[in-house]
Amino acid sequence: MVKAYLRYEPLATFGVIASTSSNIIYDHTGKLAVAPSLEEVILWDLKRGVEVGKWREYGNKAEVTCIAKSPNKKDYAVGYADGTIRLWNIKSSSSTVTLSGHRAAVTALAFDSDGTRLASGSRDTDLIIWDIISESGLYRLKGHKDQITCLAFLDPKKVDMEDTEVGVSSEGYVLSASKDTLIKLWDLSAQFCRETLVSHRSEVWSFAVSNDQKIVISGGAEPHLKAWKIDWKILGLPLEALGEQEKSEQMEVDSTAPATLQKAINLYGQVPRQSRDRVVTIQFHPSGKFVGSQANDRSVEIYKVRDHEQIRKKIQRRKKRAREKGKDEAEVSAEIQAEDEFTTECLVRSPAKLRSFDFSPVVDVEKMGEIQLVASLSNNTIEAYTVPITMDKKEEVAEPSRLYSIDVPGHRSDIRTLTLSSDDELLASASSNLLKIWNMKTRSCIRTIECGFALCSAFLPGNKHILIGTKTGELELYDIGSSSLVESVKAHDGAVYSLQVRPDKRGFVTGSADKDVKFWDFDMKQDKNSTVKRLTFIHMRTLKMSDEVLCVRYSPDQNLLAVSLLDSTVKVFYHDTLKFFLSLYGHKLPVLSMDISSDNTLIATCSADKNVKIWGLDFGDCHKSLFAHQESVMSIQFVWGTHYFFTVSKDKTVKYWDGDKFENIMKLEGHHGEVWALAVSKHGSYVVTGSHDRSMRVWEKTDEQLFLEEEREKELEELYENTLVSQMEKTDVNADDMEVDSAGKQTMESLKAGERLIEAMEIGDEEKNGWLAYEAAKARGLDAQPPQRHTILMAMGDIEPDRYVLDVLKKIKANDLEEALLVLPFSKVVSLFSYIESWAKKNWSIVLVSRVLFSVVKTHHNQIVANRMMRPMLDSIRFHLRAQLKRQKDIMGYNRAALTYIQRDYKARNTSSFLDENADKATDDEKKRKFVNLAS
C-alpha cells in the first residue's frame, strides 16, 4: 500500500510593510501608497494606516523589483526578479497581462505620455519597448554594458517648439541610464542609439526629465548632480544635416579640427548636494517647480526650480553688490548657471535609511502651500512627510514634518523567535527590540511591546503572559492584556538561547551561553502596594554543563531532559534526579535545535552541519542521518501525535519530513531570506515560519493527497523544464553586434503553446486528408465510407478543422505568439500556410492572421523563397489578404468620417451653451459646483 500524505499550501504572508527590493509610488489620488512586499504589492491607505488591497499572482515566487504608474490612472506595471512584467489594474486588483522578455530582474520601468507603450530595463543590460495595446514586445535595444538603472520617454508633443519646420522623430525618444556610467538617447523611429552622454565618472543611478522636456538632472556617486539641456532643434535634424552644419561652422574656424556632430543634449552645469552617499532617486515634482534627490542615507533633498526672471534679478543684484565693493562687473557672469536655477529648499530627514520616495500627484502647490512625499524606509516602514513651501523670502522657512507613519503591522528587524498559544489563536513574534502579538485568524497585530534582543519565547499556561529570553541573559515576563513588562530577571550571565515550559505547566527550563541549565517554578506573588497577586517565577535548581548550552527540550512525559551543547553533542538527563542517561554524538557542528516526538520514542536534532539526525530515546542509537538543507538547519519541530516533522534553514526553505520512513515529503519555498524561526500548531493544521526578510508565512494543511513518487517526478520535471527553456534560448554568433533584436523570450508557456498548435494542426490535417481521400474515392466511383469525425472536433461543437486551429491560435497570449511560432518545424509551417489561406478567404481574425503570416515569413524566408510549390498558395494569400485588409481600411475610414461629421454637427448646434465659464470646470467639491450653477 502506497502511503499518502496531506499537502501543505501557502495560506498567507504578513509582517512586511515595504520591502527594500523595489521603489514605492503614490496612486493617482495621492491617498494610497503602492508598496512592494516581497512577491506581492500592497496598497496602503496612508491616513488610516491600513492595507486596502493586495496584488498577488498565484504561483509567482519572484520578488517585486520595480513599480511604475500609467498615465491612464488605472494601470500599474510591476517588474519582478525573474524578468517578467505584469500589468495590474488598481480598480479590479487583477493582472491580465504578463510580459516575458528579460532574462534577469527588471530594474527600470517607464510609460510614455499616452500610456500605450512601456519601456523596461533590466539587469541583463537590455532595454525592451512594449506595446501595451497589443500586449506584446516591439523590439529589444542593446548597447549598455551593465544594469539599466533608470528610463524615461522624451515626448516631442510636450515641447512648445518655436521652429515648426524641425522634423522630430514621430515615435519619440527614450533616455536610459546604466551602471556602466553612460546615459543613452535612443531614437525609437529608426531604433538606434542617437547619443551617448559620457560625462559621469561613476555609476549613474537615477535621472529625471523636467515637465517641459528641456532639462535632465542625473546623479550617481559624485558629490553633485549634473544638469543637461535638451536642444530639440538639433534633435529634429537628420544626421546628414548635423554633419553639414558642423562643416560650415568649422570652415571658418579650423580646417584641421576633427569632424564632430552637434550634440542634442549638452551639459548645463552642476548642482551641489549635501549628502555624501550615492544618489538613489531623482524626481521632478508634478508641478515642475521642485526637484527631489534622495541619497543612500536618511535624507531627501528638495530643490526649488527658479524661473529665469528671478535669476536675472539675482544676477543684477550680484553686479550691483560687486559695483558697491569696487570690483569689476565683468567678473560676475551674466549667464544663467544650473546652480542658480536649482537651489536647495530644505532637507527631509527620516529615522532610518531611505529606500525610495515619491511626490504626491498634486500639481497646484501654491494652493496647497506644501508638498507631500511618501518614502519607504529600509527598516520595514512607510512614512509620509509634508514640506511647507515659502513663496516670499520674508517668510520663515518651516521645517518638514512627518504626516503619517505605517509601522505597526511589521518588525523593524529579523524575526528571531515565534511561538503559538496553546489554543493556536495567538502568535507571538519577537525581534531585536519588539515583541508583537498577532491574531491568527485575521493575521492582524493586536499588541506591540518593546523588549530586549529576543532569542527564545514561550506562552505561559493560560495564554495571558509571554516569557522571553534575551541576548543579555534576562528573562522578561510580559502581560498581554496590559501590554506591560511584569518582571525582568537577570537569569544568566550569557545569552539565553533556549527555554521551554515544563509539560506539567508548573515551571520551565532555560539554557544559556554561561554553561548553565536552570530550572524555574511559577509562583504567585503579592506586591507591597497591590492587593492582587501576580505571576512570577522562582529559580529552583541549576545543572552545570561543560560547554555553552544551545537548546534544551523536555520529553512530553517529563521523564527526560535533552541538552544540546556547543561541542556538537546532545546530553540526555533524567529530569527528577538530573542523572546522566545518554550522550548523542555524531554531528560535526553544534546542534541548533531539537525536538522529541509526542510518544517519547524519537528525538530529532538539526545542526549547523546541514544535517538532521533521528535518534531512538531508548538506547540513543542514530536511526538515520539526513542531508536536509543546503545551509545550517535553524529549527526543527514534530507534529503532535505523529513522527512527521518540519525543519527550517538558512537556505530560505521549509521542509516537511517523515521520521519513520526518513523521506522528505514536501519542500515549501517562498521566503526571500534565511528562515530563523518555526512554530507548528498543535495538530499540524498549519505551520508559521519567520524569516530574515521580516515576513511571517502561514502554511496550511489541505485535504489534497500527496504521494512521494509523484512529488519526486514533479521535481525532476521542473528541473528538466528549466534546462529545456535555457537550451531553447536563441544563441546568435553576431548577436552582440546587433543594436536591435526581437523582444520575446522563450518560456515554458510559449513552448507549450507551440506544442498545442502543432497538435491542433495534426488533428486538422488528419480530418482534412480523410475528407480529401473520401472525395477522391467518390470521384473515381468507388464505394467509400465518409471518415469518422475526430472526437475533439465533435466535443468542441462539431466545428471545422480551420475553426479549431484558429481557436487554439487565439488562445496563445499575444506576448508568446512569436516565440510559439518558432517552435513549429518547417513541415508544419507549410501546413500553417494552407490554414492562413483559408482564413484569409473566410475573413476570420484578419489582424491576428496578418501578424502570424508576417512572423512566419520573416523567420522562414529563405526556405519559403526556395520552395516553388508554395508560390500559388502565397499568391492566393496575398490576393485575399489584401482584399480583406482594404475592406477593413474602408470600414475604418467610413467610421472615422461619420464620427467627424457627428462632431462637426454637435459643435454647430451647441455654439451658445448657457453656462458660466467656471461651471464647466470640474471641481472636487460637488456642493460648490451646484451653487455656481444656481448662481448662473
PDB file of N, CA, C and O in Angstrom, residues 102-164:
ATOM      1  N   HIS A 102      12.743  39.716 -20.465  1.00  0.00           N
ATOM      2  CA  HIS A 102      14.054  39.882 -19.827  1.00  0.00           C
ATOM      3  C   HIS A 102      14.547  38.569 -19.239  1.00  0.00           C
ATOM      4  O   HIS A 102      13.757  37.733 -18.829  1.00  0.00           O
ATOM      5  N   ARG A 103      15.867  38.452 -19.188  1.00  0.00           N
ATOM      6  CA  ARG A 103      16.475  37.228 -18.660  1.00  0.00           C
ATOM      7  C   ARG A 103      16.952  37.407 -17.219  1.00  0.00           C
ATOM      8  O   ARG A 103      17.518  36.495 -16.637  1.00  0.00           O
ATOM      9  N   ALA A 104      16.793  38.616 -16.686  1.00  0.00           N
ATOM     10  CA  ALA A 104      17.178  38.879 -15.285  1.00  0.00           C
ATOM     11  C   ALA A 104      16.179  39.879 -14.708  1.00  0.00           C
ATOM     12  O   ALA A 104      15.239  40.290 -15.391  1.00  0.00           O
ATOM     13  N   ALA A 105      16.408  40.276 -13.460  1.00  0.00           N
ATOM     14  CA  ALA A 105      15.453  41.154 -12.761  1.00  0.00           C
ATOM     15  C   ALA A 105      15.208  42.460 -13.512  1.00  0.00           C
ATOM     16  O   ALA A 105      16.134  43.060 -14.056  1.00  0.00           O
ATOM     17  N   VAL A 106      13.939  42.887 -13.523  1.00  0.00           N
ATOM     18  CA  VAL A 106      13.565  44.170 -14.149  1.00  0.00           C
ATOM     19  C   VAL A 106      13.929  45.278 -13.162  1.00  0.00           C
ATOM     20  O   VAL A 106      13.509  45.255 -12.006  1.00  0.00           O
ATOM     21  N   THR A 107      14.727  46.269 -13.622  1.00  0.00           N
ATOM     22  CA  THR A 107      15.211  47.295 -12.688  1.00  0.00           C
ATOM     23  C   THR A 107      14.682  48.694 -12.992  1.00  0.00           C
ATOM     24  O   THR A 107      14.834  49.598 -12.191  1.00  0.00           O
ATOM     25  N   ALA A 108      14.078  48.887 -14.176  1.00  0.00           N
ATOM     26  CA  ALA A 108      13.553  50.218 -14.511  1.00  0.00           C
ATOM     27  C   ALA A 108      12.349  50.074 -15.428  1.00  0.00           C
ATOM     28  O   ALA A 108      12.352  49.237 -16.336  1.00  0.00           O
ATOM     29  N   LEU A 109      11.308  50.877 -15.171  1.00  0.00           N
ATOM     30  CA  LEU A 109      10.096  50.863 -16.000  1.00  0.00           C
ATOM     31  C   LEU A 109       9.652  52.295 -16.242  1.00  0.00           C
ATOM     32  O   LEU A 109       9.770  53.143 -15.351  1.00  0.00           O
ATOM     33  N   ALA A 110       9.139  52.576 -17.451  1.00  0.00           N
ATOM     34  CA  ALA A 110       8.615  53.917 -17.729  1.00  0.00           C
ATOM     35  C   ALA A 110       7.542  53.830 -18.806  1.00  0.00           C
ATOM     36  O   ALA A 110       7.724  53.161 -19.826  1.00  0.00           O
ATOM     37  N   PHE A 111       6.395  54.484 -18.554  1.00  0.00           N
ATOM     38  CA  PHE A 111       5.326  54.593 -19.554  1.00  0.00           C
ATOM     39  C   PHE A 111       5.548  55.849 -20.380  1.00  0.00           C
ATOM     40  O   PHE A 111       6.127  56.828 -19.890  1.00  0.00           O
ATOM     41  N   ASP A 112       5.045  55.844 -21.629  1.00  0.00           N
ATOM     42  CA  ASP A 112       5.061  57.091 -22.392  1.00  0.00           C
ATOM     43  C   ASP A 112       3.854  57.937 -21.990  1.00  0.00           C
ATOM     44  O   ASP A 112       3.017  57.498 -21.189  1.00  0.00           O
ATOM     45  N   SER A 113       3.724  59.152 -22.546  1.00  0.00           N
ATOM     46  CA  SER A 113       2.705  60.098 -22.061  1.00  0.00           C
ATOM     47  C   SER A 113       1.282  59.616 -22.346  1.00  0.00           C
ATOM     48  O   SER A 113       0.338  60.014 -21.675  1.00  0.00           O
ATOM     49  N   ASP A 114       1.090  58.727 -23.347  1.00  0.00           N
ATOM     50  CA  ASP A 114      -0.262  58.219 -23.648  1.00  0.00           C
ATOM     51  C   ASP A 114      -0.573  56.942 -22.871  1.00  0.00           C
ATOM     52  O   ASP A 114      -1.727  56.521 -22.834  1.00  0.00           O
ATOM     53  N   GLY A 115       0.440  56.318 -22.316  1.00  0.00           N
ATOM     54  CA  GLY A 115       0.226  55.058 -21.609  1.00  0.00           C
ATOM     55  C   GLY A 115       0.067  53.880 -22.555  1.00  0.00           C
ATOM     56  O   GLY A 115      -0.408  52.815 -22.160  1.00  0.00           O
ATOM     57  N   THR A 116       0.457  54.056 -23.837  1.00  0.00           N
ATOM     58  CA  THR A 116       0.300  52.955 -24.809  1.00  0.00           C
ATOM     59  C   THR A 116       1.584  52.148 -24.972  1.00  0.00           C
ATOM     60  O   THR A 116       1.542  51.039 -25.460  1.00  0.00           O
ATOM     61  N   ARG A 117       2.708  52.731 -24.587  1.00  0.00           N
ATOM     62  CA  ARG A 117       3.981  51.999 -24.677  1.00  0.00           C
ATOM     63  C   ARG A 117       4.655  51.988 -23.315  1.00  0.00           C
ATOM     64  O   ARG A 117       4.476  52.910 -22.519  1.00  0.00           O
ATOM     65  N   LEU A 118       5.440  50.936 -23.105  1.00  0.00           N
ATOM     66  CA  LEU A 118       6.161  50.784 -21.842  1.00  0.00           C
ATOM     67  C   LEU A 118       7.610  50.438 -22.173  1.00  0.00           C
ATOM     68  O   LEU A 118       7.866  49.584 -23.018  1.00  0.00           O
ATOM     69  N   ALA A 119       8.530  51.136 -21.541  1.00  0.00           N
ATOM     70  CA  ALA A 119       9.956  50.800 -21.702  1.00  0.00           C
ATOM     71  C   ALA A 119      10.409  50.093 -20.425  1.00  0.00           C
ATOM     72  O   ALA A 119      10.075  50.533 -19.321  1.00  0.00           O
ATOM     73  N   SER A 120      11.153  48.999 -20.590  1.00  0.00           N
ATOM     74  CA  SER A 120      11.637  48.288 -19.411  1.00  0.00           C
ATOM     75  C   SER A 120      13.131  48.027 -19.550  1.00  0.00           C
ATOM     76  O   SER A 120      13.610  47.692 -20.632  1.00  0.00           O
ATOM     77  N   GLY A 121      13.852  48.221 -18.462  1.00  0.00           N
ATOM     78  CA  GLY A 121      15.296  47.959 -18.426  1.00  0.00           C
ATOM     79  C   GLY A 121      15.570  46.907 -17.370  1.00  0.00           C
ATOM     80  O   GLY A 121      14.824  46.799 -16.394  1.00  0.00           O
ATOM     81  N   SER A 122      16.650  46.162 -17.565  1.00  0.00           N
ATOM     82  CA  SER A 122      16.863  45.023 -16.688  1.00  0.00           C
ATOM     83  C   SER A 122      18.327  44.870 -16.301  1.00  0.00           C
ATOM     84  O   SER A 122      19.201  45.555 -16.822  1.00  0.00           O
ATOM     85  N   ARG A 123      18.555  43.928 -15.407  1.00  0.00           N
ATOM     86  CA  ARG A 123      19.915  43.595 -15.004  1.00  0.00           C
ATOM     87  C   ARG A 123      20.665  42.902 -16.142  1.00  0.00           C
ATOM     88  O   ARG A 123      21.881  42.811 -16.116  1.00  0.00           O
ATOM     89  N   ASP A 124      19.922  42.398 -17.152  1.00  0.00           N
ATOM     90  CA  ASP A 124      20.582  41.746 -18.301  1.00  0.00           C
ATOM     91  C   ASP A 124      21.073  42.769 -19.331  1.00  0.00           C
ATOM     92  O   ASP A 124      21.448  42.393 -20.446  1.00  0.00           O
ATOM     93  N   THR A 125      21.033  44.073 -18.993  1.00  0.00           N
ATOM     94  CA  THR A 125      21.546  45.219 -19.770  1.00  0.00           C
ATOM     95  C   THR A 125      20.682  45.562 -20.993  1.00  0.00           C
ATOM     96  O   THR A 125      20.987  46.503 -21.714  1.00  0.00           O
ATOM     97  N   ASP A 126      19.587  44.839 -21.237  1.00  0.00           N
ATOM     98  CA  ASP A 126      18.744  45.123 -22.406  1.00  0.00           C
ATOM     99  C   ASP A 126      17.628  46.093 -22.051  1.00  0.00           C
ATOM    100  O   ASP A 126      17.173  46.165 -20.910  1.00  0.00           O
ATOM    101  N   LEU A 127      17.175  46.797 -23.090  1.00  0.00           N
ATOM    102  CA  LEU A 127      16.060  47.735 -22.962  1.00  0.00           C
ATOM    103  C   LEU A 127      14.992  47.251 -23.935  1.00  0.00           C
ATOM    104  O   LEU A 127      15.274  47.043 -25.115  1.00  0.00           O
ATOM    105  N   ILE A 128      13.772  47.002 -23.445  1.00  0.00           N
ATOM    106  CA  ILE A 128      12.703  46.495 -24.320  1.00  0.00           C
ATOM    107  C   ILE A 128      11.557  47.507 -24.353  1.00  0.00           C
ATOM    108  O   ILE A 128      11.170  48.048 -23.315  1.00  0.00           O
ATOM    109  N   ILE A 129      11.050  47.763 -25.557  1.00  0.00           N
ATOM    110  CA  ILE A 129       9.870  48.621 -25.713  1.00  0.00           C
ATOM    111  C   ILE A 129       8.672  47.706 -25.962  1.00  0.00           C
ATOM    112  O   ILE A 129       8.694  46.862 -26.863  1.00  0.00           O
ATOM    113  N   TRP A 130       7.625  47.866 -25.131  1.00  0.00           N
ATOM    114  CA  TRP A 130       6.432  47.019 -25.212  1.00  0.00           C
ATOM    115  C   TRP A 130       5.249  47.839 -25.718  1.00  0.00           C
ATOM    116  O   TRP A 130       5.114  49.016 -25.364  1.00  0.00           O
ATOM    117  N   ASP A 131       4.382  47.192 -26.488  1.00  0.00           N
ATOM    118  CA  ASP A 131       3.118  47.804 -26.910  1.00  0.00           C
ATOM    119  C   ASP A 131       2.048  47.304 -25.948  1.00  0.00           C
ATOM    120  O   ASP A 131       1.738  46.112 -25.914  1.00  0.00           O
ATOM    121  N   ILE A 132       1.477  48.221 -25.156  1.00  0.00           N
ATOM    122  CA  ILE A 132       0.509  47.832 -24.124  1.00  0.00           C
ATOM    123  C   ILE A 132      -0.811  47.402 -24.768  1.00  0.00           C
ATOM    124  O   ILE A 132      -1.502  46.523 -24.268  1.00  0.00           O
ATOM    125  N   ILE A 133      -1.173  48.035 -25.887  1.00  0.00           N
ATOM    126  CA  ILE A 133      -2.465  47.740 -26.521  1.00  0.00           C
ATOM    127  C   ILE A 133      -2.470  46.312 -27.083  1.00  0.00           C
ATOM    128  O   ILE A 133      -3.382  45.538 -26.829  1.00  0.00           O
ATOM    129  N   SER A 134      -1.419  45.964 -27.833  1.00  0.00           N
ATOM    130  CA  SER A 134      -1.382  44.611 -28.407  1.00  0.00           C
ATOM    131  C   SER A 134      -0.763  43.598 -27.444  1.00  0.00           C
ATOM    132  O   SER A 134      -0.652  42.419 -27.767  1.00  0.00           O
ATOM    133  N   GLU A 135      -0.338  44.064 -26.253  1.00  0.00           N
ATOM    134  CA  GLU A 135       0.193  43.206 -25.177  1.00  0.00           C
ATOM    135  C   GLU A 135       1.401  42.385 -25.639  1.00  0.00           C
ATOM    136  O   GLU A 135       1.515  41.199 -25.342  1.00  0.00           O
ATOM    137  N   SER A 136       2.282  43.018 -26.416  1.00  0.00           N
ATOM    138  CA  SER A 136       3.457  42.276 -26.895  1.00  0.00           C
ATOM    139  C   SER A 136       4.657  43.208 -27.002  1.00  0.00           C
ATOM    140  O   SER A 136       4.516  44.429 -27.007  1.00  0.00           O
ATOM    141  N   GLY A 137       5.846  42.601 -27.126  1.00  0.00           N
ATOM    142  CA  GLY A 137       7.083  43.375 -27.232  1.00  0.00           C
ATOM    143  C   GLY A 137       7.294  43.858 -28.649  1.00  0.00           C
ATOM    144  O   GLY A 137       7.044  43.121 -29.614  1.00  0.00           O
ATOM    145  N   LEU A 138       7.752  45.098 -28.798  1.00  0.00           N
ATOM    146  CA  LEU A 138       8.016  45.635 -30.134  1.00  0.00           C
ATOM    147  C   LEU A 138       9.448  45.301 -30.552  1.00  0.00           C
ATOM    148  O   LEU A 138       9.674  44.733 -31.607  1.00  0.00           O
ATOM    149  N   TYR A 139      10.427  45.662 -29.719  1.00  0.00           N
ATOM    150  CA  TYR A 139      11.821  45.354 -30.037  1.00  0.00           C
ATOM    151  C   TYR A 139      12.681  45.519 -28.792  1.00  0.00           C
ATOM    152  O   TYR A 139      12.268  46.107 -27.801  1.00  0.00           O
ATOM    153  N   ARG A 140      13.891  44.964 -28.886  1.00  0.00           N
ATOM    154  CA  ARG A 140      14.863  44.998 -27.797  1.00  0.00           C
ATOM    155  C   ARG A 140      16.034  45.858 -28.257  1.00  0.00           C
ATOM    156  O   ARG A 140      16.523  45.682 -29.373  1.00  0.00           O
ATOM    157  N   LEU A 141      16.461  46.810 -27.423  1.00  0.00           N
ATOM    158  CA  LEU A 141      17.583  47.689 -27.775  1.00  0.00           C
ATOM    159  C   LEU A 141      18.791  47.310 -26.912  1.00  0.00           C
ATOM    160  O   LEU A 141      18.691  47.263 -25.690  1.00  0.00           O
ATOM    161  N   LYS A 142      19.924  47.050 -27.573  1.00  0.00           N
ATOM    162  CA  LYS A 142      21.124  46.643 -26.843  1.00  0.00           C
ATOM    163  C   LYS A 142      22.190  47.719 -27.000  1.00  0.00           C
ATOM    164  O   LYS A 142      22.277  48.350 -28.047  1.00  0.00           O
ATOM    165  N   GLY A 143      22.992  47.909 -25.999  1.00  0.00           N
ATOM    166  CA  GLY A 143      24.039  48.928 -26.085  1.00  0.00           C
ATOM    167  C   GLY A 143      24.719  49.153 -24.754  1.00  0.00           C
ATOM    168  O   GLY A 143      25.919  49.391 -24.683  1.00  0.00           O
ATOM    169  N   HIS A 144      23.938  49.043 -23.667  1.00  0.00           N
ATOM    170  CA  HIS A 144      24.535  49.204 -22.337  1.00  0.00           C
ATOM    171  C   HIS A 144      25.338  47.962 -21.963  1.00  0.00           C
ATOM    172  O   HIS A 144      25.045  46.862 -22.422  1.00  0.00           O
ATOM    173  N   LYS A 145      26.333  48.178 -21.105  1.00  0.00           N
ATOM    174  CA  LYS A 145      27.212  47.065 -20.704  1.00  0.00           C
ATOM    175  C   LYS A 145      26.988  46.644 -19.248  1.00  0.00           C
ATOM    176  O   LYS A 145      27.689  45.800 -18.728  1.00  0.00           O
ATOM    177  N   ASP A 146      26.029  47.282 -18.603  1.00  0.00           N
ATOM    178  CA  ASP A 146      25.724  46.927 -17.215  1.00  0.00           C
ATOM    179  C   ASP A 146      24.245  47.194 -16.957  1.00  0.00           C
ATOM    180  O   ASP A 146      23.537  47.702 -17.819  1.00  0.00           O
ATOM    181  N   GLN A 147      23.805  46.868 -15.734  1.00  0.00           N
ATOM    182  CA  GLN A 147      22.393  47.015 -15.366  1.00  0.00           C
ATOM    183  C   GLN A 147      21.836  48.397 -15.693  1.00  0.00           C
ATOM    184  O   GLN A 147      22.461  49.414 -15.417  1.00  0.00           O
ATOM    185  N   ILE A 148      20.626  48.426 -16.281  1.00  0.00           N
ATOM    186  CA  ILE A 148      19.944  49.704 -16.554  1.00  0.00           C
ATOM    187  C   ILE A 148      19.270  50.162 -15.269  1.00  0.00           C
ATOM    188  O   ILE A 148      18.560  49.390 -14.619  1.00  0.00           O
ATOM    189  N   THR A 149      19.502  51.409 -14.882  1.00  0.00           N
ATOM    190  CA  THR A 149      19.019  51.887 -13.576  1.00  0.00           C
ATOM    191  C   THR A 149      17.820  52.818 -13.686  1.00  0.00           C
ATOM    192  O   THR A 149      17.048  52.949 -12.747  1.00  0.00           O
ATOM    193  N   CYS A 150      17.665  53.500 -14.829  1.00  0.00           N
ATOM    194  CA  CYS A 150      16.579  54.481 -14.924  1.00  0.00           C
ATOM    195  C   CYS A 150      16.199  54.682 -16.388  1.00  0.00           C
ATOM    196  O   CYS A 150      17.057  54.628 -17.274  1.00  0.00           O
ATOM    197  N   LEU A 151      14.905  54.929 -16.641  1.00  0.00           N
ATOM    198  CA  LEU A 151      14.401  55.131 -18.007  1.00  0.00           C
ATOM    199  C   LEU A 151      13.393  56.272 -18.029  1.00  0.00           C
ATOM    200  O   LEU A 151      12.705  56.512 -17.041  1.00  0.00           O
ATOM    201  N   ALA A 152      13.296  56.960 -19.175  1.00  0.00           N
ATOM    202  CA  ALA A 152      12.247  57.970 -19.348  1.00  0.00           C
ATOM    203  C   ALA A 152      12.001  58.192 -20.834  1.00  0.00           C
ATOM    204  O   ALA A 152      12.938  58.170 -21.631  1.00  0.00           O
ATOM    205  N   PHE A 153      10.721  58.359 -21.186  1.00  0.00           N
ATOM    206  CA  PHE A 153      10.371  58.725 -22.561  1.00  0.00           C
ATOM    207  C   PHE A 153      10.514  60.232 -22.718  1.00  0.00           C
ATOM    208  O   PHE A 153      10.145  60.986 -21.810  1.00  0.00           O
ATOM    209  N   LEU A 154      11.049  60.675 -23.839  1.00  0.00           N
ATOM    210  CA  LEU A 154      11.031  62.097 -24.190  1.00  0.00           C
ATOM    211  C   LEU A 154       9.926  62.259 -25.232  1.00  0.00           C
ATOM    212  O   LEU A 154       9.981  61.633 -26.295  1.00  0.00           O
ATOM    213  N   ASP A 155       8.935  63.054 -24.911  1.00  0.00           N
ATOM    214  CA  ASP A 155       7.779  63.171 -25.789  1.00  0.00           C
ATOM    215  C   ASP A 155       7.806  64.499 -26.529  1.00  0.00           C
ATOM    216  O   ASP A 155       7.664  65.556 -25.909  1.00  0.00           O
ATOM    217  N   PRO A 156       7.964  64.499 -27.866  1.00  0.00           N
ATOM    218  CA  PRO A 156       8.019  65.759 -28.623  1.00  0.00           C
ATOM    219  C   PRO A 156       6.732  66.570 -28.511  1.00  0.00           C
ATOM    220  O   PRO A 156       6.748  67.789 -28.642  1.00  0.00           O
ATOM    221  N   LYS A 157       5.595  65.884 -28.212  1.00  0.00           N
ATOM    222  CA  LYS A 157       4.304  66.606 -28.140  1.00  0.00           C
ATOM    223  C   LYS A 157       4.284  67.594 -26.979  1.00  0.00           C
ATOM    224  O   LYS A 157       3.575  68.588 -27.005  1.00  0.00           O
ATOM    225  N   LYS A 158       5.041  67.289 -25.920  1.00  0.00           N
ATOM    226  CA  LYS A 158       5.014  68.165 -24.741  1.00  0.00           C
ATOM    227  C   LYS A 158       5.858  69.419 -24.923  1.00  0.00           C
ATOM    228  O   LYS A 158       5.800  70.338 -24.113  1.00  0.00           O
ATOM    229  N   VAL A 159       6.690  69.451 -25.964  1.00  0.00           N
ATOM    230  CA  VAL A 159       7.630  70.569 -26.138  1.00  0.00           C
ATOM    231  C   VAL A 159       6.950  71.668 -26.934  1.00  0.00           C
ATOM    232  O   VAL A 159       6.372  71.418 -27.994  1.00  0.00           O
ATOM    233  N   ASP A 160       7.015  72.896 -26.403  1.00  0.00           N
ATOM    234  CA  ASP A 160       6.473  74.016 -27.183  1.00  0.00           C
ATOM    235  C   ASP A 160       7.575  74.507 -28.126  1.00  0.00           C
ATOM    236  O   ASP A 160       8.467  75.251 -27.732  1.00  0.00           O
ATOM    237  N   MET A 161       7.505  74.018 -29.367  1.00  0.00           N
ATOM    238  CA  MET A 161       8.549  74.299 -30.355  1.00  0.00           C
ATOM    239  C   MET A 161       8.318  75.659 -30.990  1.00  0.00           C
ATOM    240  O   MET A 161       7.219  75.951 -31.467  1.00  0.00           O
ATOM    241  N   GLU A 162       9.389  76.484 -30.999  1.00  0.00           N
ATOM    242  CA  GLU A 162       9.257  77.776 -31.700  1.00  0.00           C
ATOM    243  C   GLU A 162       9.384  77.533 -33.212  1.00  0.00           C
ATOM    244  O   GLU A 162       8.666  78.099 -34.009  1.00  0.00           O
ATOM    245  N   ASP A 163      10.313  76.650 -33.589  1.00  0.00           N
ATOM    246  CA  ASP A 163      10.574  76.399 -35.005  1.00  0.00           C
ATOM    247  C   ASP A 163       9.786  75.163 -35.423  1.00  0.00           C
ATOM    248  O   ASP A 163      10.091  74.044 -35.057  1.00  0.00           O
ATOM    249  N   THR A 164       8.723  75.381 -36.184  1.00  0.00           N
ATOM    250  CA  THR A 164       7.837  74.268 -36.530  1.00  0.00           C
ATOM    251  C   THR A 164       8.373  73.425 -37.675  1.00  0.00           C
ATOM    252  O   THR A 164       7.866  72.359 -37.956  1.00  0.00           O
TER     253      THR A 164
END
